[in-house]
XYZ file of C-alpha atoms in Angstrom:
522
model
C -92.720 225.862 -216.049
C -90.573 226.706 -213.009
C -86.937 227.421 -213.722
C -84.535 224.751 -212.426
C -81.858 225.771 -209.874
C -78.420 224.736 -211.064
C -75.913 224.185 -208.227
C -72.221 224.685 -208.723
C -69.799 221.978 -207.353
C -68.611 224.285 -204.539
C -72.196 224.874 -203.381
C -72.924 221.116 -203.351
C -69.862 220.611 -201.132
C -71.017 223.385 -198.706
C -74.538 221.897 -198.468
C -73.143 218.430 -197.726
C -70.785 219.810 -195.047
C -73.695 221.679 -193.396
C -75.761 218.471 -193.405
C -72.901 216.493 -191.805
C -72.356 219.146 -189.103
C -76.110 219.218 -188.383
C -76.106 215.420 -188.026
C -73.136 215.710 -185.650
C -75.044 218.229 -183.499
C -78.057 215.897 -183.221
C -75.891 213.199 -181.629
C -75.514 211.027 -184.695
C -72.076 209.350 -184.642
C -70.243 210.521 -187.742
C -66.721 209.203 -188.211
C -64.282 211.403 -190.045
C -62.830 209.109 -192.725
C -60.033 210.048 -195.092
C -58.374 208.522 -198.119
C -54.735 207.863 -198.937
C -53.670 209.953 -201.933
C -50.114 208.566 -202.218
C -47.588 206.488 -200.265
C -43.812 206.799 -200.611
C -40.739 206.255 -198.416
C -42.676 205.860 -195.154
C -44.887 208.910 -195.831
C -48.600 209.020 -196.706
C -50.524 211.953 -198.172
C -54.111 211.836 -196.845
C -57.207 213.701 -198.011
C -60.474 214.308 -196.164
C -59.545 214.609 -192.471
C -60.519 218.202 -191.721
C -60.317 218.181 -187.898
C -57.119 216.173 -187.409
C -54.572 217.427 -184.809
C -50.811 217.735 -185.283
C -49.197 214.591 -183.864
C -52.488 212.645 -183.844
C -52.471 208.878 -184.351
C -54.287 207.701 -187.483
C -55.426 204.165 -188.362
C -54.863 203.231 -192.013
C -56.563 200.030 -193.183
C -54.691 198.223 -195.976
C -57.368 197.280 -198.543
C -55.486 194.180 -199.762
C -54.574 192.565 -196.428
C -57.067 194.200 -194.033
C -54.208 195.006 -191.607
C -54.251 198.247 -189.638
C -51.140 200.423 -189.768
C -50.533 203.362 -187.399
C -49.530 206.740 -188.827
C -48.853 210.125 -187.204
C -50.049 213.416 -188.699
C -47.085 215.787 -189.011
C -47.872 218.235 -191.827
C -51.303 219.881 -191.771
C -51.615 221.493 -195.203
C -54.494 223.321 -196.883
C -55.908 220.379 -198.826
C -54.122 217.298 -197.440
C -52.206 215.846 -194.493
C -48.626 214.589 -194.533
C -48.388 211.626 -192.138
C -45.444 209.382 -191.241
C -46.221 205.656 -191.216
C -45.051 203.700 -188.166
C -44.806 200.239 -189.637
C -44.735 198.494 -192.998
C -45.766 201.120 -195.556
C -45.324 198.703 -198.482
C -48.725 197.090 -197.815
C -50.529 200.448 -198.221
C -51.620 202.016 -201.506
C -53.671 204.850 -202.952
C -57.343 204.765 -201.971
C -56.881 203.012 -198.591
C -59.203 204.159 -195.801
C -57.869 206.357 -192.961
C -59.651 206.973 -189.631
C -58.880 209.406 -186.815
C -58.227 208.144 -183.288
C -58.534 211.593 -181.604
C -55.433 210.640 -179.559
C -51.972 212.146 -179.774
C -49.267 209.445 -180.197
C -48.992 207.404 -176.966
C -46.988 204.416 -175.737
C -47.714 201.914 -172.934
C -45.782 202.641 -169.727
C -45.474 201.102 -166.278
C -43.664 198.399 -164.275
C -44.695 195.692 -166.809
C -42.296 197.258 -169.336
C -39.230 196.617 -167.146
C -37.041 193.755 -168.345
C -38.556 193.799 -171.843
C -37.267 194.644 -175.322
C -39.831 196.728 -177.206
C -40.164 198.730 -180.418
C -40.833 202.519 -180.331
C -44.607 201.873 -180.143
C -44.119 199.827 -176.945
C -44.866 196.516 -178.683
C -42.733 193.583 -177.409
C -40.130 192.187 -179.823
C -38.400 189.771 -177.409
C -40.793 186.838 -177.919
C -41.878 186.808 -174.249
C -45.566 187.435 -174.833
C -47.769 190.534 -174.630
C -47.279 193.371 -172.138
C -50.170 194.411 -169.874
C -49.240 198.041 -169.258
C -50.442 200.133 -166.313
C -51.256 203.165 -168.447
C -50.501 205.032 -171.663
C -48.309 208.128 -171.806
C -47.870 210.677 -174.567
C -44.652 210.312 -176.521
C -44.210 214.096 -176.679
C -44.826 215.947 -173.408
C -43.618 219.306 -172.058
C -40.478 219.460 -169.916
C -40.972 220.131 -166.183
C -40.814 223.834 -165.257
C -38.224 225.523 -163.069
C -40.529 225.629 -160.018
C -40.789 221.825 -159.763
C -37.050 221.229 -160.229
C -34.254 221.198 -157.689
C -30.469 221.477 -158.176
C -28.561 218.397 -159.321
C -26.648 217.338 -156.209
C -26.906 213.548 -155.946
C -24.276 211.470 -157.773
C -25.150 208.904 -160.407
C -22.126 206.612 -160.219
C -20.954 205.198 -163.557
C -18.465 202.801 -161.950
C -15.732 204.214 -164.215
C -12.847 205.792 -162.288
C -12.025 208.372 -164.977
C -15.622 209.682 -165.084
C -16.633 209.508 -161.414
C -13.415 211.264 -160.340
C -13.048 213.974 -163.023
C -16.335 214.319 -164.991
C -18.977 213.382 -162.391
C -22.594 212.838 -163.454
C -25.476 213.766 -161.134
C -29.037 212.459 -161.045
C -31.094 214.725 -163.291
C -28.124 215.819 -165.396
C -27.719 215.605 -169.190
C -24.193 214.433 -170.051
C -23.232 213.992 -173.691
C -21.027 211.062 -174.745
C -19.326 212.109 -177.980
C -16.630 210.643 -180.192
C -15.841 208.880 -183.450
C -17.196 205.484 -184.383
C -15.652 202.610 -182.423
C -14.182 204.641 -179.537
C -16.255 203.010 -176.761
C -19.285 205.321 -176.434
C -21.794 202.480 -176.044
C -19.392 200.713 -173.646
C -19.532 203.685 -171.234
C -23.349 203.755 -171.400
C -23.691 199.981 -170.816
C -21.179 200.055 -167.925
C -23.222 202.862 -166.332
C -26.421 200.796 -166.628
C -24.692 197.714 -165.126
C -23.401 199.864 -162.245
C -26.964 200.879 -161.241
C -27.632 197.375 -159.877
C -29.021 197.612 -156.367
C -29.367 201.431 -156.451
C -33.074 201.532 -157.383
C -32.422 203.376 -160.653
C -34.675 202.335 -163.564
C -32.709 202.382 -166.854
C -33.981 202.826 -170.408
C -31.597 202.022 -173.262
C -32.775 203.382 -176.637
C -30.953 201.869 -179.629
C -31.445 204.017 -182.755
C -30.332 202.886 -186.215
C -28.079 200.075 -184.969
C -27.804 196.587 -186.407
C -30.230 194.153 -184.773
C -27.292 191.785 -184.064
C -25.450 194.562 -182.155
C -28.538 195.289 -180.037
C -29.015 191.553 -179.361
C -25.439 191.296 -178.028
C -26.012 194.349 -175.767
C -29.236 192.796 -174.379
C -27.400 189.496 -173.784
C -24.630 191.327 -171.910
C -27.208 193.135 -169.736
C -28.872 189.787 -168.962
C -25.541 188.248 -167.934
C -24.885 191.168 -165.582
C -28.412 190.915 -164.116
C -29.173 194.430 -165.375
C -32.297 193.554 -167.389
C -34.176 193.288 -164.062
C -34.326 197.122 -163.958
C -33.881 198.011 -167.659
C -36.190 198.648 -170.631
C -34.623 198.355 -174.090
C -36.306 200.334 -176.901
C -35.115 199.305 -180.365
C -35.473 201.122 -183.681
C -32.983 199.077 -185.710
C -31.241 200.146 -188.915
C -33.741 197.989 -190.866
C -36.738 199.861 -189.348
C -38.330 202.753 -191.274
C -37.105 206.314 -190.583
C -40.284 207.357 -188.657
C -39.616 204.616 -186.071
C -36.030 205.859 -185.595
C -37.372 209.410 -185.264
C -39.848 208.665 -182.430
C -37.717 206.060 -180.569
C -35.963 208.441 -178.107
C -39.240 210.200 -177.240
C -40.871 206.812 -176.549
C -37.978 205.760 -174.292
C -38.169 209.094 -172.459
C -41.947 208.663 -171.907
C -41.351 205.191 -170.425
C -38.749 206.610 -168.012
C -40.967 209.601 -167.112
C -43.634 207.256 -165.723
C -41.213 206.124 -162.985
C -39.997 209.698 -162.343
C -43.452 211.294 -162.021
C -45.662 208.461 -160.736
C -43.261 206.480 -158.535
C -40.715 209.162 -157.558
C -37.824 206.962 -158.711
C -34.461 207.947 -160.181
C -34.215 206.951 -163.861
C -31.465 206.855 -166.480
C -32.098 207.229 -170.216
C -29.412 206.394 -172.794
C -30.067 207.596 -176.378
C -27.684 205.646 -178.605
C -27.324 207.572 -180.832
C -28.950 210.902 -181.695
C -26.884 211.397 -184.896
C -28.877 208.587 -186.501
C -32.145 210.066 -185.204
C -31.237 213.422 -186.783
C -30.506 211.662 -190.100
C -33.879 209.864 -189.948
C -35.672 213.135 -189.172
C -33.923 214.870 -192.073
C -35.051 212.060 -194.376
C -38.678 212.434 -193.195
C -38.513 216.233 -193.574
C -37.256 216.054 -197.139
C -39.926 213.558 -198.208
C -42.625 215.688 -196.507
C -41.207 218.756 -198.306
C -40.668 220.676 -195.080
C -37.413 222.606 -194.432
C -34.891 220.222 -192.793
C -32.217 222.784 -191.946
C -31.421 225.021 -188.994
C -33.747 227.850 -190.055
C -36.978 225.865 -189.723
C -37.985 226.354 -186.050
C -39.861 224.529 -184.604
C -39.054 221.886 -187.204
C -35.263 222.165 -187.025
C -32.764 219.632 -185.705
C -31.856 221.790 -182.689
C -35.473 221.751 -181.473
C -35.654 218.025 -182.267
C -32.999 217.339 -179.613
C -33.690 220.178 -177.165
C -37.322 219.208 -176.579
C -36.115 215.664 -175.810
C -33.194 216.511 -173.507
C -35.007 219.289 -171.587
C -37.256 216.570 -170.165
C -34.339 215.383 -167.989
C -34.711 216.814 -164.474
C -34.301 216.333 -160.739
C -37.776 216.936 -159.314
C -38.430 218.731 -156.051
C -39.441 216.687 -153.005
C -43.053 217.508 -152.123
C -44.567 217.459 -148.656
C -48.087 216.205 -147.920
C -49.789 216.439 -144.528
C -51.873 213.346 -143.719
C -53.443 212.948 -140.229
C -51.290 215.866 -138.960
C -48.156 214.018 -140.061
C -45.775 215.353 -142.683
C -45.115 212.860 -145.475
C -42.225 213.545 -147.851
C -42.723 212.410 -151.419
C -39.333 211.636 -152.945
C -38.554 213.726 -156.012
C -37.834 211.462 -158.961
C -35.136 212.213 -161.507
C -34.384 211.524 -165.148
C -30.717 211.503 -166.133
C -30.035 211.653 -169.871
C -26.934 210.221 -171.555
C -27.237 211.182 -175.232
C -24.629 209.713 -177.598
C -23.388 211.601 -180.675
C -21.048 210.226 -183.326
C -18.470 212.629 -184.790
C -16.608 212.424 -188.097
C -12.794 212.523 -187.670
C -13.140 214.044 -184.185
C -14.886 217.185 -185.462
C -16.894 218.458 -182.466
C -17.508 221.789 -184.241
C -19.929 220.241 -186.778
C -23.615 221.255 -186.784
C -25.257 218.460 -184.761
C -22.404 217.996 -182.187
C -22.375 221.749 -181.360
C -26.192 221.705 -181.076
C -26.189 218.915 -178.500
C -23.133 220.289 -176.635
C -25.042 223.561 -176.145
C -28.151 221.728 -174.842
C -26.393 219.369 -172.393
C -24.689 219.999 -169.027
C -21.303 218.736 -170.127
C -19.674 216.218 -172.438
C -17.402 213.189 -172.271
C -15.212 213.345 -175.381
C -13.664 210.050 -176.504
C -10.584 210.242 -178.711
C -9.526 207.692 -181.325
C -5.773 208.250 -180.714
C -6.119 207.472 -176.994
C -8.322 204.459 -177.752
C -5.772 202.931 -180.132
C -2.965 203.723 -177.671
C -4.709 201.406 -175.176
C -6.125 204.126 -172.889
C -9.657 202.859 -172.283
C -12.040 204.539 -171.594
C -10.384 206.893 -174.117
C -11.460 210.142 -172.425
C -9.817 213.399 -173.483
C -9.645 215.169 -170.117
C -8.839 218.513 -171.777
C -12.220 219.111 -173.439
C -14.408 216.762 -171.410
C -16.367 218.632 -168.754
C -19.239 218.291 -166.297
C -21.014 221.589 -165.623
C -22.390 220.166 -162.374
C -18.908 219.340 -161.094
C -18.250 218.536 -157.438
C -21.967 218.838 -156.552
C -22.395 215.411 -158.161
C -19.616 213.761 -156.117
C -19.496 212.301 -152.629
C -17.179 214.242 -150.268
C -14.647 211.412 -150.174
C -14.204 211.457 -153.960
C -14.056 215.255 -154.031
C -11.262 215.264 -151.450
C -9.050 212.697 -153.256
C -9.724 213.675 -156.888
C -9.377 217.453 -156.535
C -5.983 217.715 -158.239
C -6.380 214.676 -160.487
C -7.757 216.531 -163.525
C -5.104 219.275 -163.409
C -2.260 216.780 -162.883
C -3.443 214.712 -165.830
C -3.736 217.741 -168.142
C -0.194 218.855 -167.145
C 1.093 215.324 -167.740
C -0.359 215.300 -171.281
C 1.443 218.594 -172.075
C 4.702 217.452 -170.485
C 4.505 214.130 -172.338
C 4.299 215.919 -175.691
C 7.196 218.222 -174.708
C 9.357 215.394 -173.304
C 9.178 213.512 -176.615
C 11.571 216.142 -178.064
C 13.784 216.594 -174.986
C 16.993 214.590 -174.582
C 17.449 214.965 -170.804
C 14.936 216.021 -168.168
C 15.368 217.469 -164.685
C 14.357 215.350 -161.685
C 11.071 217.241 -160.948
C 9.827 216.885 -164.548
C 10.786 213.203 -164.602
C 8.942 212.668 -161.308
C 5.824 214.380 -162.695
C 5.954 212.255 -165.860
C 6.310 209.065 -163.821
C 3.373 210.012 -161.570
C 1.264 210.884 -164.661
C 2.018 207.548 -166.333
C 0.887 205.702 -163.206
C -2.264 207.828 -162.905
C -3.207 207.037 -166.527
C -2.629 203.332 -165.819
C -4.863 203.452 -162.722
C -7.666 205.175 -164.654
C -7.667 202.459 -167.346
C -10.566 200.063 -166.883
C -11.717 197.007 -168.837
C -15.220 196.923 -170.329
C -18.162 195.547 -168.303
C -16.329 195.841 -164.982
C -17.610 198.956 -163.153
C -16.012 199.609 -159.765
C -17.685 200.551 -156.462
C -17.084 204.169 -155.441
C -15.288 203.260 -152.186
C -12.735 201.198 -154.157
C -12.266 204.096 -156.581
C -11.585 206.486 -153.693
C -8.969 204.152 -152.167
C -6.945 203.567 -155.353
C -7.083 207.240 -156.417
C -5.894 208.242 -152.925
C -2.992 205.805 -153.274
C -1.844 207.097 -156.690
C -2.289 210.844 -156.022
C -0.365 210.621 -152.729
C 2.633 208.911 -154.323
C 2.197 205.412 -152.840
C 2.525 203.872 -156.331
C 5.600 205.869 -157.428
C 7.919 202.897 -156.844
C 5.638 200.358 -158.595
C 6.549 199.566 -162.226
C 3.908 200.854 -164.681
C 3.318 197.379 -166.140
C 2.633 196.025 -162.606
C 0.033 198.696 -161.627
C -3.039 196.620 -162.596
C -1.775 193.602 -160.663
C -0.951 195.847 -157.656
C -4.472 197.370 -157.763
C -6.234 193.972 -157.849
C -4.198 192.725 -154.919
C -4.722 195.991 -153.008
C -8.531 195.800 -153.207
C -8.526 192.149 -152.115
C -6.128 192.989 -149.220
C -8.245 195.943 -148.006
C -11.461 193.888 -148.133
C -9.822 191.114 -146.070
C -7.582 193.013 -143.614
C -9.090 196.524 -143.372
C -12.806 196.124 -144.227
C -13.702 199.052 -141.949
C -12.151 201.518 -144.459
C -14.372 200.783 -147.510
C -17.376 200.370 -145.158
C -16.767 203.804 -143.610
C -16.417 205.486 -147.046
C -19.606 203.785 -148.271
C -21.661 204.785 -145.214
C -20.254 208.238 -144.379
C -19.528 209.209 -148.030
C -16.591 211.186 -146.635
C -12.945 210.560 -145.797
C -12.650 211.387 -142.078
C -9.255 211.702 -140.363
C -9.643 208.288 -138.737
C -10.632 206.635 -142.035
C -7.727 208.339 -143.845
C -5.278 207.152 -141.160
C -6.612 203.591 -141.464
C -6.370 203.808 -145.272
C -2.726 204.948 -145.066
C -2.008 202.126 -142.621
C -3.635 199.619 -144.996
C -1.632 200.884 -148.001
C 1.657 200.692 -146.056
C 0.814 197.177 -144.825
C 0.012 196.034 -148.360
C 3.220 197.552 -149.765
C 5.242 195.514 -147.267
C 3.532 192.285 -148.336
C 4.188 193.106 -152.029
C 7.878 193.823 -151.458
């Protein structure tokens, strides 16, 4: 009697794997199917997917409802996969079937997305029907290299006098908006989007971890201003699971990149706000049992934000020769406005310092200024744009040169004068000029101003034409002045708009207009 061969469990497994691989080689379609081991807090542990890629999309079929839920493989461990579930994880349970898609996480992109409100997977949530997208684009993609970039030298006007004159933003720049809760960070971002009307800039507003009602009011405001015609709103609300909040900014960036790379257009991306994204990522990391702190490169919070913000760029203009004619392809740009919320004005905390070091400058909003009625509540002392005058038109550069220094000196003098009983004439004059400058730079929400109007009023205040106007009458004087110039001296704003510079003739006409208006006011 022949002796029977007894196979150990490990050998059985090896034989089966060899059989499957052989079947694969002979062209038999073999799907790699896995099983859910456990589901908790938006995370699934999956067994059986040997060839899965990091960041790959997985389809999980809920056994009870039959619905398909998308997940993304993040942790590739020795005997299982840790995947984050993008959707309702409560309908999944142990034993559910998981299939590979062989595609890294992608979102729909293209002109059809413009004017729509979508979730981070690109699915419409505005009730206006399905979106037929031009193509799909990977959510995570490498930043453009140095060779294909060019210097940031074209202004992206925000319409806010305080920013365009002292902390200018250029197309392709990354400018951080930072401050405590309720200091007007979102207001600056929304005003900037509204001000892009008619400039050809495509805007993407990414709302992360905000109340759905707050986002709805922002969308309504954009509609009223006619800004939804060139804007995409990506929403990962506070009620959405942490994985959705984590991928939202990358999805928004991918949607903007389509217009930068494929259509050569300037784009603007607002991430509101990255503090909530960092909190969501930390939550995911802890549940996946991966290190969430600063030592865990490439899984740390610094890399989380740097690989997003490095994708902002001003692309080089390429030249093609067709039929012996040179054709210039316009270089697109992606300007990033990340928003970070501080606690009690502490910009030296971990996440604020991270993002400050990644970006090309920051606009710091201060609670004390906000409650004192200075809005936008920009602290000129520590707000900075590392691009500087390169991102300004010549006219603005010529009138706003001393503005920042004068304002900083005024702030110091103001603090000193509070303790002084009597002041000399020069100090009093400087304080009076400073008070009027602050009043001119105040601006109500949702009312961005054209750059030529900004240049005219800043010229008037810095050259002392408002020194005899009472501080409480400045706003009224400014409104009347703009109306007067548009009616009586329209050549001045037209010349500034077209030439982008303040020539001697234009300056003489501007002075003449100011003097004529002052006479009518008196």
